[in-house]
Amino acid sequence: MARCTAPRNGHRTASGRANCPACGGSYGRYSSYGSYSYPSYSSSGGGSIGGSGSSGRPRWSRAGSSVVYTPAEVRTLTPVRENVEKRASVPDLRDVFLCHAWDDRNGVAKVLHDLLESRGVSVWFSEKDVILGTPLLREIDKGLAKSRVGIVLVTPALLRRIAGAGIAEKELSALLARDLLVPIVHDTTYEALREVSPLLGSRSGLSTAEDTIANIATKLAELVTI
């Protein structure tokens, strides 16, 4: 019998209740991506979402898209989308700045980067955009200035970096100031995030415990595509 995830995850993200195996929806099966396993994306997208079966489709969702959003997700992502549209005329911008912990660069951060690029999203990613020997902070500043949206991949490693006031903390400060931020929680919780960054923890976002990483990548791709 399926168990509710609320005692563990708290249904705190927009799609928490929608994708809880007891309250509504189900999890995708896992497939292999190199040495890292992540949930495979299902193109069916059918069925009702949430306890009431209600769902919303944002105005920026692509025609024929199979990805289904909860009303809470639409409310959360709409201000970000509006900022994306305001900056649409600015030339030479990357779609996404991917903020992640150094320890995740060859794991989930690389997986998310590859999924986004496979969906046509241009991503600023330190592993490919910072040339060996160049000042890291300077390159991060350039990347932030030339990106439409910031994605913060919140993992246990990132929480340790924030607590230690490392590079990740500096990136987060700049992203929070721009109000163009989408947190993606992976292998941790929003409760743990609030303990080290109450401001970031107050932001709504997405979670790989409640949606597949491939679904999340598709939603982000729709969000930033004009």
Short mmCIF file of C-alpha atoms in Angstrom, two decimals:
data_model
loop_
_atom_site.label_atom_id
_atom_site.label_comp_id
_atom_site.label_asym_id
_atom_site.label_seq_id
_atom_site.Cartn_x
_atom_site.Cartn_y
_atom_site.Cartn_z
CA MET A 1 0.00 0.00 0.00
CA ALA A 2 1.37 3.41 -0.95
CA ARG A 3 2.39 5.64 1.95
CA CYS A 4 2.03 9.38 2.15
CA THR A 5 5.35 11.22 1.86
CA ALA A 6 4.20 14.18 3.95
CA PRO A 7 5.80 12.96 7.22
CA ARG A 8 9.18 12.93 5.48
CA ASN A 9 8.95 15.63 2.81
CA GLY A 10 6.15 17.76 4.19
CA HIS A 11 4.54 18.35 0.77
CA ARG A 12 6.37 21.73 0.86
CA THR A 13 7.14 22.09 -2.82
CA ALA A 14 4.55 22.98 -5.41
CA SER A 15 4.20 19.42 -6.67
CA GLY A 16 4.58 17.66 -3.32
CA ARG A 17 0.98 16.65 -2.82
CA ALA A 18 0.45 16.18 -6.54
CA ASN A 19 3.13 13.52 -6.83
CA CYS A 20 2.77 11.82 -3.44
CA PRO A 21 2.06 8.10 -4.12
CA ALA A 22 -0.73 8.17 -1.53
CA CYS A 23 -2.26 11.60 -2.20
CA GLY A 24 -2.05 11.56 -5.97
CA GLY A 25 0.24 10.68 -8.88
CA SER A 26 3.09 8.19 -8.90
CA TYR A 27 6.83 8.08 -9.31
CA GLY A 28 8.61 7.27 -12.52
CA ARG A 29 10.90 4.29 -12.84
CA TYR A 30 14.62 4.73 -12.70
CA SER A 31 17.04 4.36 -15.56
CA SER A 32 20.80 4.59 -15.68
CA TYR A 33 22.75 7.67 -16.71
CA GLY A 34 26.39 6.75 -16.52
CA SER A 35 27.18 6.07 -12.88
CA TYR A 36 24.26 8.17 -11.69
CA SER A 37 20.67 6.86 -11.61
CA TYR A 38 17.75 9.18 -12.13
CA PRO A 39 14.03 8.80 -12.85
CA SER A 40 13.18 8.39 -16.51
CA TYR A 41 10.82 10.84 -18.16
CA SER A 42 7.45 9.53 -19.19
CA SER A 43 5.88 11.21 -22.20
CA SER A 44 2.36 10.14 -21.32
CA GLY A 45 1.69 12.96 -18.85
CA GLY A 46 -1.90 11.79 -18.53
CA GLY A 47 -4.11 11.32 -15.49
CA SER A 48 -5.27 13.69 -12.83
CA ILE A 49 -2.95 15.53 -10.48
CA GLY A 50 -3.50 16.38 -6.86
CA GLY A 51 -6.21 15.19 -4.51
CA SER A 52 -8.94 16.97 -6.45
CA GLY A 53 -7.62 15.98 -9.86
CA SER A 54 -7.27 19.63 -10.83
CA SER A 55 -4.27 20.90 -12.76
CA GLY A 56 -3.16 24.00 -14.57
CA ARG A 57 -1.32 24.67 -17.79
CA PRO A 58 0.74 27.85 -17.87
CA ARG A 59 0.40 30.14 -20.85
CA TRP A 60 4.07 29.51 -21.76
CA SER A 61 3.66 25.74 -21.98
CA ARG A 62 4.41 24.45 -25.45
CA ALA A 63 1.57 23.37 -27.71
CA GLY A 64 1.08 19.64 -27.39
CA SER A 65 3.25 19.43 -24.25
CA SER A 66 2.58 16.35 -22.14
CA VAL A 67 3.97 17.92 -18.95
CA VAL A 68 1.28 18.70 -16.39
CA TYR A 69 1.64 21.47 -13.80
CA THR A 70 -0.16 21.92 -10.50
CA PRO A 71 -1.83 25.31 -9.93
CA ALA A 72 0.75 26.00 -7.22
CA GLU A 73 3.58 25.43 -9.71
CA VAL A 74 2.01 27.86 -12.16
CA ARG A 75 1.79 30.51 -9.41
CA THR A 76 5.38 29.86 -8.35
CA LEU A 77 6.89 30.00 -11.84
CA THR A 78 4.82 32.83 -13.32
CA PRO A 79 6.91 35.70 -11.82
CA VAL A 80 10.09 34.03 -13.10
CA ARG A 81 8.55 33.67 -16.55
CA GLU A 82 7.55 37.33 -16.56
CA ASN A 83 11.16 38.32 -15.86
CA VAL A 84 12.34 36.00 -18.64
CA GLU A 85 10.00 37.75 -21.06
CA LYS A 86 11.18 41.20 -19.93
CA ARG A 87 14.76 40.24 -20.75
CA ALA A 88 13.92 38.52 -24.03
CA SER A 89 15.33 41.39 -26.09
CA VAL A 90 18.69 41.42 -24.28
CA PRO A 91 21.24 39.85 -26.66
CA ASP A 92 23.66 37.02 -25.92
CA LEU A 93 22.06 35.73 -22.73
CA ARG A 94 22.24 32.13 -21.61
CA ASP A 95 18.89 30.67 -20.68
CA VAL A 96 20.03 29.28 -17.33
CA PHE A 97 22.79 29.76 -14.77
CA LEU A 98 23.25 26.45 -12.93
CA CYS A 99 24.41 27.00 -9.36
CA HIS A 100 25.68 23.81 -7.76
CA ALA A 101 28.18 22.50 -5.25
CA TRP A 102 31.61 21.49 -6.52
CA ASP A 103 31.06 17.97 -5.20
CA ASP A 104 28.02 17.54 -7.48
CA ARG A 105 29.75 18.61 -10.70
CA ASN A 106 30.11 15.05 -12.04
CA GLY A 107 26.86 13.74 -10.56
CA VAL A 108 23.38 15.22 -10.44
CA ALA A 109 24.57 18.65 -11.65
CA LYS A 110 25.96 17.08 -14.83
CA VAL A 111 22.77 15.06 -15.28
CA LEU A 112 20.58 18.16 -15.01
CA HIS A 113 22.90 20.12 -17.31
CA ASP A 114 22.74 17.43 -19.99
CA LEU A 115 18.96 17.05 -19.73
CA LEU A 116 18.47 20.80 -20.13
CA GLU A 117 20.80 21.06 -23.12
CA SER A 118 19.09 18.09 -24.77
CA ARG A 119 15.90 20.18 -24.58
CA GLY A 120 17.50 23.14 -26.31
CA VAL A 121 18.35 25.16 -23.19
CA SER A 122 21.65 27.04 -23.10
CA VAL A 123 23.25 26.54 -19.68
CA TRP A 124 26.08 28.37 -17.91
CA PHE A 125 27.91 25.50 -16.20
CA SER A 126 31.23 26.03 -14.46
CA GLU A 127 32.62 22.71 -15.67
CA LYS A 128 32.61 23.93 -19.26
CA ASP A 129 32.50 27.74 -18.95
CA VAL A 130 35.37 28.42 -16.56
CA ILE A 131 38.74 28.10 -18.26
CA LEU A 132 41.51 26.61 -16.17
CA GLY A 133 43.57 29.38 -14.57
CA THR A 134 40.92 32.11 -14.81
CA PRO A 135 39.54 33.77 -11.62
CA LEU A 136 36.47 31.75 -10.63
CA LEU A 137 34.54 34.56 -8.92
CA ARG A 138 34.99 36.86 -11.90
CA GLU A 139 33.68 34.19 -14.27
CA ILE A 140 30.72 33.52 -11.97
CA ASP A 141 29.85 37.23 -12.00
CA LYS A 142 29.93 37.22 -15.80
CA GLY A 143 27.80 34.09 -15.95
CA LEU A 144 25.17 35.53 -13.61
CA ALA A 145 24.99 38.79 -15.57
CA LYS A 146 24.52 36.94 -18.84
CA SER A 147 21.80 34.47 -17.79
CA ARG A 148 18.02 34.85 -17.74
CA VAL A 149 17.27 32.47 -14.85
CA GLY A 150 19.22 30.99 -11.97
CA ILE A 151 18.73 27.37 -10.95
CA VAL A 152 20.06 26.40 -7.54
CA LEU A 153 20.62 22.67 -7.18
CA VAL A 154 20.13 22.15 -3.44
CA THR A 155 21.92 19.02 -2.26
CA PRO A 156 23.61 17.99 1.01
CA ALA A 157 26.91 19.12 -0.53
CA LEU A 158 25.48 22.57 -1.33
CA LEU A 159 24.13 22.93 2.20
CA ARG A 160 27.63 22.29 3.53
CA ARG A 161 29.04 24.92 1.16
CA ILE A 162 26.46 27.51 2.19
CA ALA A 163 27.12 26.86 5.87
CA GLY A 164 30.83 27.35 5.22
CA ALA A 165 30.25 30.60 3.30
CA GLY A 166 31.95 29.20 0.21
CA ILE A 167 31.54 29.99 -3.49
CA ALA A 168 27.98 28.66 -3.55
CA GLU A 169 26.94 31.19 -0.89
CA LYS A 170 28.26 34.07 -3.03
CA GLU A 171 26.39 32.80 -6.09
CA LEU A 172 23.18 32.48 -4.07
CA SER A 173 23.44 36.05 -2.78
CA ALA A 174 23.59 37.41 -6.34
CA LEU A 175 20.76 35.19 -7.55
CA LEU A 176 18.51 36.09 -4.62
CA ALA A 177 19.09 39.79 -5.27
CA ARG A 178 17.88 39.38 -8.86
CA ASP A 179 14.72 37.48 -7.86
CA LEU A 180 15.18 35.10 -10.79
CA LEU A 181 15.66 31.92 -8.83
CA VAL A 182 14.25 28.39 -8.99
CA PRO A 183 15.47 26.02 -6.26
CA ILE A 184 15.70 22.33 -7.17
CA VAL A 185 15.96 20.15 -4.04
CA HIS A 186 17.72 16.79 -4.40
CA ASP A 187 18.47 14.24 -1.65
CA THR A 188 17.57 16.74 1.09
CA THR A 189 14.57 18.72 2.33
CA TYR A 190 13.39 22.30 2.54
CA GLU A 191 13.54 21.98 6.33
CA ALA A 192 17.28 21.29 6.12
CA LEU A 193 17.69 24.18 3.66
CA ARG A 194 15.96 26.66 5.97
CA GLU A 195 18.40 25.78 8.74
CA VAL A 196 21.33 27.17 6.72
CA SER A 197 19.53 29.66 4.44
CA PRO A 198 16.10 30.81 5.65
CA LEU A 199 15.74 33.23 2.73
CA LEU A 200 16.41 30.59 0.07
CA GLY A 201 14.32 28.06 2.00
CA SER A 202 11.35 30.41 1.84
CA ARG A 203 11.34 30.19 -1.97
CA SER A 204 9.04 27.71 -3.66
CA GLY A 205 10.66 25.30 -6.07
CA LEU A 206 10.78 21.74 -7.30
CA SER A 207 12.08 18.52 -5.77
CA THR A 208 13.44 15.31 -7.26
CA ALA A 209 11.77 13.45 -4.39
CA GLU A 210 8.39 14.52 -5.76
CA ASP A 211 8.98 14.69 -9.51
CA THR A 212 11.41 13.06 -11.92
CA ILE A 213 14.52 15.02 -12.77
CA ALA A 214 13.62 14.66 -16.44
CA ASN A 215 10.17 16.18 -15.83
CA ILE A 216 11.82 19.02 -13.94
CA ALA A 217 14.20 19.64 -16.83
CA THR A 218 11.25 19.78 -19.25
CA LYS A 219 9.39 22.29 -17.07
CA LEU A 220 12.49 24.47 -16.83
CA ALA A 221 12.95 24.28 -20.60
CA GLU A 222 9.40 25.47 -21.15
CA LEU A 223 9.89 28.20 -18.55
CA VAL A 224 12.87 29.81 -20.31
CA THR A 225 11.93 29.24 -23.94
CA ILE A 226 10.50 32.32 -25.69
#
